Short mmCIF file of C-alpha atoms and ligand atoms in Angstrom, two decimals:
data_model
loop_
_atom_site.label_atom_id
_atom_site.label_comp_id
_atom_site.label_asym_id
_atom_site.label_seq_id
_atom_site.Cartn_x
_atom_site.Cartn_y
_atom_site.Cartn_z
CA MET A 223 53.17 49.64 96.49
CA PRO A 224 51.75 53.00 95.37
CA THR A 225 50.41 53.21 91.85
CA SER A 226 51.26 55.58 88.99
CA LEU A 227 49.06 57.75 86.79
CA TYR A 228 49.60 58.51 83.11
CA LEU A 229 47.58 61.40 81.65
CA HIS A 230 47.52 61.70 77.87
CA ILE A 231 47.18 65.12 76.25
CA PRO A 232 46.71 64.43 72.53
CA PHE A 233 47.18 67.94 71.10
CA CYS A 234 50.13 69.26 69.09
CA ARG A 235 50.69 72.44 67.11
CA HIS A 236 51.88 70.40 64.16
CA ARG A 237 52.42 66.71 63.44
CA CYS A 238 56.17 66.11 63.23
CA ALA A 239 57.18 64.16 60.13
CA TYR A 240 58.24 61.00 62.01
CA CYS A 241 55.53 60.89 64.67
CA ASP A 242 52.99 58.08 64.98
CA PHE A 243 51.85 58.84 68.54
CA ASN A 244 48.17 59.30 69.25
CA THR A 245 48.23 63.02 68.81
CA TYR A 246 46.45 65.58 66.61
CA ALA A 247 47.09 69.02 65.20
CA GLY A 248 44.17 71.37 64.51
CA LEU A 249 41.86 69.97 67.20
CA ASP A 250 42.37 72.78 69.68
CA GLU A 251 38.67 73.55 69.82
CA LEU A 252 38.24 70.17 71.58
CA LYS A 253 40.63 71.06 74.37
CA PRO A 254 38.13 72.43 76.94
CA ALA A 255 35.76 69.45 76.49
CA TYR A 256 38.70 67.05 76.55
CA VAL A 257 40.03 68.46 79.81
CA ARG A 258 36.55 68.21 81.37
CA ALA A 259 36.34 64.56 80.23
CA LEU A 260 39.79 63.84 81.65
CA ILE A 261 38.79 65.32 85.00
CA ARG A 262 35.59 63.23 84.98
CA GLU A 263 37.55 60.08 84.22
CA ILE A 264 40.04 60.69 87.03
CA ARG A 265 37.21 61.49 89.45
CA GLY A 266 35.19 58.41 88.43
CA VAL A 267 38.07 55.94 88.67
CA GLY A 268 39.17 57.46 91.97
CA ARG A 269 35.67 57.04 93.31
CA SER A 270 35.40 53.41 92.16
CA ALA A 271 38.80 52.69 93.76
CA GLN A 272 37.44 54.06 97.00
CA THR A 273 34.25 51.99 96.70
CA ALA A 274 36.32 48.87 96.03
CA GLY A 275 38.58 49.63 98.99
CA VAL A 276 41.66 49.76 96.75
CA PRO A 277 44.51 51.86 98.18
CA ARG A 278 44.71 55.13 96.23
CA SER A 279 48.28 56.04 97.04
CA VAL A 280 50.06 57.47 93.96
CA HIS A 281 53.78 58.16 93.72
CA THR A 282 54.15 59.29 90.10
CA VAL A 283 52.03 61.35 87.72
CA PHE A 284 53.10 61.74 84.10
CA PHE A 285 51.56 64.24 81.69
CA GLY A 286 52.50 62.81 78.29
CA GLY A 287 51.42 63.46 74.75
CA GLY A 288 51.13 65.08 72.46
CA THR A 289 52.19 68.35 73.93
CA PRO A 290 50.94 68.72 77.51
CA SER A 291 52.56 72.14 77.70
CA LEU A 292 49.81 73.36 75.33
CA LEU A 293 47.37 73.11 78.26
CA SER A 294 46.57 76.45 79.81
CA GLN A 295 47.65 76.97 83.39
CA LYS A 296 44.01 76.82 84.46
CA GLU A 297 43.53 73.47 82.69
CA LEU A 298 46.67 71.99 84.22
CA THR A 299 45.67 73.21 87.66
CA GLY A 300 42.18 71.73 87.27
CA ILE A 301 43.56 68.32 86.31
CA LEU A 302 46.12 68.27 89.10
CA SER A 303 43.55 69.35 91.67
CA GLN A 304 41.34 66.44 90.62
CA VAL A 305 44.28 64.04 90.87
CA ARG A 306 44.93 65.28 94.42
CA GLU A 307 41.26 65.02 95.32
CA SER A 308 40.75 61.51 93.90
CA PHE A 309 44.07 59.93 94.85
CA GLU A 310 46.56 60.28 97.67
CA LEU A 311 49.77 61.71 96.29
CA THR A 312 52.81 60.69 98.33
CA VAL A 313 54.78 63.63 99.76
CA ASP A 314 57.65 63.10 97.40
CA ALA A 315 55.51 62.19 94.35
CA GLU A 316 57.24 62.72 91.01
CA ILE A 317 55.06 64.86 88.70
CA THR A 318 56.43 65.02 85.16
CA LEU A 319 55.26 67.23 82.35
CA GLU A 320 56.37 66.75 78.76
CA ALA A 321 56.89 70.04 77.00
CA ASN A 322 58.04 71.28 73.66
CA PRO A 323 60.53 74.14 73.53
CA GLY A 324 58.62 77.10 72.13
CA THR A 325 55.47 76.29 74.12
CA VAL A 326 56.82 77.44 77.49
CA ASP A 327 58.06 80.67 79.02
CA LEU A 328 59.33 81.63 82.46
CA PRO A 329 55.95 82.61 84.02
CA ARG A 330 54.39 79.37 82.70
CA LEU A 331 57.21 77.22 84.06
CA ALA A 332 57.17 79.02 87.41
CA ALA A 333 53.39 78.47 87.67
CA MET A 334 53.79 74.76 86.84
CA ARG A 335 56.50 74.40 89.44
CA GLU A 336 54.26 76.10 91.97
CA GLN A 337 51.51 73.61 91.14
CA GLY A 338 53.84 70.78 92.13
CA VAL A 339 55.21 69.73 88.73
CA ASN A 340 58.76 68.77 89.69
CA ARG A 341 60.13 67.06 86.58
CA LEU A 342 60.23 68.58 83.11
CA SER A 343 60.88 66.61 79.94
CA LEU A 344 61.78 68.71 76.91
CA GLY A 345 61.74 67.42 73.33
CA MET A 346 65.05 68.79 72.07
CA GLN A 347 65.64 65.98 69.48
CA SER A 348 68.68 67.58 67.80
CA SER A 349 70.83 70.70 67.89
CA ASP A 350 71.16 70.74 64.11
CA ALA A 351 68.89 73.23 62.30
CA ASP A 352 68.66 71.05 59.15
CA GLU A 353 67.74 67.97 61.16
CA LEU A 354 65.09 69.86 63.11
CA ARG A 355 63.64 71.08 59.81
CA MET A 356 63.64 67.56 58.35
CA LEU A 357 61.84 66.27 61.45
CA GLU A 358 59.39 69.19 61.11
CA ARG A 359 59.99 70.21 64.69
CA GLN A 360 58.50 73.59 65.52
CA HIS A 361 61.52 74.95 67.39
CA GLY A 362 65.17 75.80 66.99
CA MET A 363 68.09 75.26 69.34
CA GLU A 364 67.82 78.80 70.76
CA GLN A 365 64.36 77.94 72.05
CA VAL A 366 65.71 74.80 73.73
CA GLN A 367 68.44 76.85 75.41
CA ARG A 368 65.94 79.45 76.56
CA ALA A 369 63.51 76.82 77.88
CA VAL A 370 66.31 75.10 79.85
CA SER A 371 67.43 78.39 81.34
CA TRP A 372 63.84 79.34 82.31
CA ALA A 373 63.30 75.87 83.79
CA GLY A 374 66.31 76.43 86.07
CA GLN A 375 65.06 79.89 87.06
CA ALA A 376 61.61 78.46 87.76
CA GLY A 377 63.17 75.99 90.21
CA PHE A 378 63.17 72.77 88.17
CA ASP A 379 66.06 70.59 89.31
CA ASN A 380 65.02 67.45 87.46
CA LEU A 381 65.15 68.07 83.73
CA ASN A 382 65.13 65.54 80.91
CA LEU A 383 66.07 66.17 77.30
CA ASP A 384 64.87 63.80 74.54
CA LEU A 385 67.16 63.30 71.54
CA ILE A 386 66.74 61.21 68.37
CA TYR A 387 69.51 59.50 66.43
CA GLY A 388 69.74 57.35 63.33
CA LEU A 389 68.19 60.07 61.15
CA PRO A 390 68.36 59.98 57.35
CA GLY A 391 71.62 61.58 56.32
CA GLN A 392 72.87 62.01 59.90
CA ASP A 393 76.53 61.20 60.43
CA LEU A 394 78.52 60.57 63.60
CA SER A 395 79.87 64.09 63.83
CA ARG A 396 76.42 65.69 63.66
CA TRP A 397 75.16 63.30 66.31
CA GLU A 398 78.18 64.05 68.47
CA ALA A 399 77.47 67.79 68.12
CA SER A 400 73.87 67.27 69.29
CA LEU A 401 75.06 65.24 72.27
CA GLU A 402 77.71 67.80 73.23
CA THR A 403 75.17 70.61 72.98
CA ALA A 404 72.73 68.68 75.17
CA LEU A 405 75.45 67.88 77.72
CA ALA A 406 76.43 71.55 77.89
CA LEU A 407 72.90 72.26 79.14
CA GLU A 408 73.60 69.93 82.10
CA PRO A 409 70.24 68.11 82.27
CA GLU A 410 69.74 65.58 85.05
CA HIS A 411 68.43 63.02 82.56
CA LEU A 412 68.78 62.17 78.88
CA SER A 413 66.55 59.91 76.78
CA LEU A 414 68.06 58.89 73.45
CA TYR A 415 65.79 57.19 70.94
CA ALA A 416 66.66 55.58 67.63
CA LEU A 417 64.39 56.88 64.89
CA SER A 418 61.83 54.30 63.88
CA MET A 419 60.36 54.66 60.38
CA GLU A 420 56.72 54.11 61.25
CA PHE A 421 54.24 53.23 58.53
CA GLY A 422 52.00 56.08 57.45
CA THR A 423 54.33 58.86 58.56
CA PRO A 424 55.47 61.48 56.04
CA MET A 425 59.07 60.60 56.79
CA ARG A 426 58.54 56.96 55.84
CA LYS A 427 56.95 58.08 52.58
CA TRP A 428 59.86 60.41 51.83
CA VAL A 429 62.33 57.59 52.41
CA GLU A 430 60.31 55.08 50.37
CA GLY A 431 59.95 57.65 47.60
CA GLY A 432 63.71 58.23 47.51
CA ARG A 433 63.50 61.82 48.76
CA LEU A 434 65.59 60.88 51.80
CA PRO A 435 68.08 58.01 52.30
CA TRP A 436 67.15 55.04 54.50
CA PRO A 437 68.97 55.33 57.83
CA ASP A 438 71.84 52.88 58.17
CA PRO A 439 71.25 50.54 61.18
CA ASP A 440 74.98 49.87 61.61
CA LEU A 441 75.64 53.59 61.77
CA ALA A 442 72.80 53.94 64.30
CA ALA A 443 74.51 51.25 66.43
CA ASP A 444 77.76 53.25 66.24
CA MET A 445 75.83 56.35 67.34
CA TYR A 446 74.46 54.45 70.33
CA GLU A 447 77.96 53.37 71.35
CA LEU A 448 79.30 56.88 70.89
CA ALA A 449 76.52 58.25 73.10
CA ASP A 450 77.21 55.66 75.76
CA GLU A 451 80.89 56.63 75.80
CA LEU A 452 80.30 60.41 75.86
CA LEU A 453 77.62 60.24 78.52
CA LYS A 454 79.70 57.92 80.69
CA ARG A 455 82.61 60.35 80.42
CA ALA A 456 80.29 63.20 81.41
CA GLY A 457 79.29 61.30 84.58
CA TYR A 458 75.89 59.96 83.51
CA LEU A 459 74.78 56.46 84.46
CA GLN A 460 72.85 54.37 82.01
CA TYR A 461 69.95 52.67 83.73
CA GLU A 462 67.72 51.67 80.82
CA ILE A 463 68.35 50.84 77.18
CA SER A 464 67.50 54.39 76.07
CA ASN A 465 67.92 56.34 79.32
CA TRP A 466 70.81 57.89 81.22
CA ALA A 467 70.82 60.04 84.35
CA ARG A 468 73.22 61.82 86.63
CA PRO A 469 73.78 60.18 90.00
CA GLY A 470 71.83 61.59 92.92
CA LEU A 471 73.16 62.02 96.46
CA ASP A 472 72.84 58.26 97.06
CA GLY A 473 74.95 57.51 93.98
CA GLN A 474 71.95 56.03 92.15
CA PRO A 475 70.82 57.50 88.81
CA LEU A 476 68.12 60.19 89.00
CA ALA A 477 65.85 57.88 87.03
CA CYS A 478 62.32 58.62 85.86
CA SER A 479 60.33 56.93 88.63
CA HIS A 480 57.21 56.81 86.47
CA ASN A 481 58.88 54.77 83.76
CA LEU A 482 60.62 52.61 86.36
CA GLN A 483 57.18 51.64 87.62
CA ILE A 484 56.30 50.35 84.15
CA TRP A 485 59.60 48.59 83.55
CA ARG A 486 59.28 46.94 86.95
CA THR A 487 55.77 45.78 85.94
CA GLY A 488 54.14 47.80 88.69
CA GLU A 489 50.55 48.97 88.38
CA TYR A 490 49.59 52.16 86.59
CA LEU A 491 46.37 53.79 85.46
CA GLY A 492 46.13 55.49 82.07
CA PHE A 493 43.72 58.38 81.55
CA GLY A 494 43.01 60.19 78.30
CA ALA A 495 42.62 59.17 74.65
CA GLY A 496 44.65 56.10 73.71
CA ALA A 497 46.23 55.74 77.16
CA HIS A 498 47.18 52.28 78.43
CA GLY A 499 46.83 51.07 81.97
CA CYS A 500 47.72 47.95 83.88
CA ALA A 501 46.03 47.22 87.22
CA GLU A 502 44.37 44.40 89.17
CA GLY A 503 45.68 41.90 86.60
CA TRP A 504 44.07 43.76 83.67
CA ARG A 505 45.66 45.50 80.73
CA MET A 506 43.41 48.27 79.51
CA ARG A 507 43.32 50.71 76.64
CA VAL A 508 41.30 53.88 76.32
CA ALA A 509 39.60 54.79 73.00
CA ARG A 510 42.10 56.54 70.73
CA SER A 511 39.97 59.26 69.23
CA PRO A 512 39.68 62.41 71.39
CA ARG A 513 36.10 62.91 70.14
CA ALA A 514 35.13 59.32 71.04
CA TYR A 515 36.84 59.78 74.40
CA ILE A 516 34.78 62.89 75.16
CA GLU A 517 31.56 61.17 74.04
CA ARG A 518 32.22 58.02 76.09
CA LEU A 519 32.68 60.11 79.21
CA ALA A 520 29.57 62.20 78.62
CA VAL A 521 27.41 59.54 80.34
CA PRO A 522 25.73 61.03 83.43
CA ASP A 523 26.79 58.18 85.68
CA TRP A 524 28.74 55.02 85.19
CA THR A 525 28.63 51.54 86.59
CA GLU A 526 32.13 50.33 85.68
CA GLN A 527 34.05 48.97 88.60
CA TYR A 528 37.66 49.77 89.42
CA PRO A 529 39.96 49.90 87.42
CA PHE A 530 37.68 50.48 84.41
CA SER A 531 36.05 53.56 82.93
CA PRO A 532 33.51 53.97 80.10
CA ALA A 533 36.30 55.45 77.96
CA MET A 534 38.06 52.09 77.65
CA SER A 535 37.94 50.44 74.25
CA SER A 536 39.53 47.15 75.28
CA ARG A 537 40.65 45.23 78.31
CA GLU A 538 42.47 41.96 78.64
CA TYR A 539 43.02 39.85 81.70
CA GLN A 540 46.66 38.85 81.89
CA GLU A 541 47.48 35.18 82.04
CA PRO A 542 50.11 34.53 84.71
CA GLU A 543 52.52 33.37 81.99
CA GLN A 544 52.11 36.70 80.20
CA VAL A 545 52.99 38.53 83.41
CA LEU A 546 56.13 36.41 83.82
CA GLU A 547 57.27 37.16 80.28
CA ASP A 548 56.55 40.87 80.72
CA MET A 549 58.62 40.93 83.87
CA LEU A 550 61.54 39.40 81.96
CA ILE A 551 61.25 41.59 78.88
CA LEU A 552 60.60 44.88 80.67
CA GLY A 553 63.05 44.10 83.48
CA LEU A 554 65.86 43.37 81.04
CA ARG A 555 65.46 46.89 79.65
CA LEU A 556 66.85 48.04 83.01
CA THR A 557 70.52 47.84 82.24
CA ARG A 558 71.78 48.18 85.83
CA GLU A 559 69.26 46.21 87.87
CA GLY A 560 68.09 43.69 85.26
CA VAL A 561 65.83 40.95 86.61
CA SER A 562 66.43 39.85 90.17
CA GLU A 563 66.15 36.14 91.05
CA ALA A 564 64.80 37.02 94.49
CA ARG A 565 62.10 39.42 93.21
CA TYR A 566 61.04 36.93 90.56
CA ALA A 567 60.78 34.10 93.09
CA ALA A 568 59.00 36.31 95.64
CA ARG A 569 56.43 37.38 93.08
CA PHE A 570 55.80 34.11 91.28
CA GLY A 571 56.97 31.38 93.65
CA ARG A 572 59.16 29.86 90.93
CA SER A 573 62.77 30.37 89.90
CA LEU A 574 64.05 32.06 86.76
CA GLU A 575 65.99 28.88 86.07
CA GLU A 576 62.86 26.77 86.28
CA ASP A 577 60.94 28.95 83.80
CA PHE A 578 63.57 30.24 81.39
CA GLY A 579 66.74 28.23 82.18
CA ALA A 580 67.40 27.04 78.61
CA VAL A 581 66.96 30.47 76.99
CA ILE A 582 69.06 32.17 79.67
CA ASP A 583 71.90 29.64 79.25
CA ASP A 584 71.82 30.15 75.53
CA LEU A 585 71.94 33.96 75.79
CA LEU A 586 74.74 33.75 78.39
CA SER A 587 76.77 31.53 76.07
CA VAL A 588 76.57 34.04 73.18
CA GLY A 589 77.42 36.99 75.42
CA LEU A 590 74.08 38.80 75.27
CA LEU A 591 73.24 38.28 78.96
CA GLU A 592 75.35 38.30 82.10
CA LYS A 593 74.78 37.07 85.65
CA PRO A 594 76.06 39.69 88.08
CA GLY A 595 75.09 37.56 91.10
CA TRP A 596 71.58 38.68 91.97
CA GLY A 597 69.93 37.76 88.65
CA ILE A 598 70.39 38.49 84.95
CA ARG A 599 70.92 41.60 82.85
CA LEU A 600 71.93 42.55 79.32
CA THR A 601 75.60 42.87 78.40
CA SER A 602 76.66 45.94 76.38
CA ARG A 603 76.31 43.80 73.22
CA GLY A 604 72.90 42.65 74.44
CA ARG A 605 71.79 46.28 74.68
CA LEU A 606 72.46 46.72 70.97
CA LEU A 607 70.47 43.58 70.18
CA GLY A 608 67.77 44.04 72.82
CA ASN A 609 64.82 43.14 70.59
CA GLN A 610 66.43 39.87 69.59
CA VAL A 611 67.00 39.02 73.24
CA PHE A 612 63.43 39.89 74.22
CA GLU A 613 61.96 37.80 71.40
CA ARG A 614 63.65 34.73 72.82
CA PHE A 615 61.52 34.94 75.97
CA VAL A 616 58.20 35.31 74.20
CA GLY A 617 56.02 32.21 74.14
CA GLN A 618 58.48 30.18 76.25
CA LEU A 619 55.90 29.30 78.86
CA PRO A 620 53.02 27.04 77.93
CA ARG A 621 49.77 28.94 78.43
CA GLY A 622 47.03 27.65 80.67
CA ARG A 623 49.23 25.94 83.28
CA SER A 624 47.62 27.89 86.03
CA ALA A 625 44.25 27.04 87.51
CA LYS A 626 43.28 30.67 86.98
CA THR A 627 43.46 31.42 83.29
CA PRO A 628 40.72 33.87 82.43
CA ASN A 629 42.47 34.93 79.20
CA SER A 630 39.59 37.12 78.25
CA THR A 631 40.03 39.97 75.83
CA VAL A 632 37.04 42.22 75.75
CA ARG A 633 36.55 44.88 73.10
CA ILE A 634 34.13 47.39 74.42
S1 SF4 B 739 55.55 67.23 69.22
FE1 SF4 B 739 55.92 65.09 69.83
S2 SF4 B 739 53.88 64.16 69.98
FE2 SF4 B 739 53.64 66.10 68.84
S3 SF4 B 739 53.75 65.51 66.69
FE3 SF4 B 739 55.83 66.08 67.33
S4 SF4 B 739 56.78 64.15 67.99
FE4 SF4 B 739 54.57 63.82 67.89
#
């Protein structure tokens, strides 16, 4: 199966109040050196894949961040050219770029499209001016509308909009207005995320200090159900806990193939500061700091073998039991396909029943899982309580049953 590439661009114009991603404002002077380091990393890992005789076929590339749309056209072109030189992109490869409204214009979008970017993901978040201000987003709804219109003119026919719900002070009618506004823009794909109050963010401090109310989790659950209903009525198909898409010509949702690769526990390589990767049985993480990333890649030559690079700060060999649990937990996020008995047995030579029978029976009996015939998947109630379902699968399998249990975590 072809692999996937994630490329992290850790620059933003401003840190939004709720954000805890590995991203930085005010580091623009590092951008040229960072892009050079990224290109070196892609080239080096591509070369070591070739030396190791590993197939280099790639079917998805995802520019995430951060704000990848802050890259200049020349920088984006340079990175994509290196990807094409070091790996073999399939003819129909999905190439996604995350962008913030206000950082794109028609010539930029047209140039990206020309370079082969064929999926655009815009951070809309809300249509409400007060909510956008509270989130400290650097755009208004007019900029979202303009960006969507330019994307269409530039030839993008696979557009995602990200929205956030469960905000302090948000009520159902405001959320409904944001959803209706997003639907009116007719995107192919919608990602809806519940706000998470991450430690260390300004928003968490404001809530803890009483400046903003704590979001109500029951209200957030109502918002999720409202979204599900509205999107279903508008013809969208839910395919993952937080993701909906319009059906394509084959009737299947126009899903994000890159994220499907991860949810299906396929292999992917992560490049750039803080990126994660998973390949050849290893889980790897790149150093978080952009400066450290640049320094680590400044070595004239490197001896790391595929799939490693000198920029990695840790790597862990996955015990087989860990892989089984990941397949369950990530697969159950896929609300349509769930976890297939046949795929599980083909991959691990054991049955779902054998490994997780007791937990599955329990979750079936309380209505959080269902068995549609080919395997298991979450019920609509299970989607609301996903984390509780996933927790039940963790640690179910005794570690060290396999003859091959390297279990080595290496901090580099
Ligand atoms: S634009 Fe996105 S990545 Fe950047 S600070 Fe805001 S939420 Fe975080």
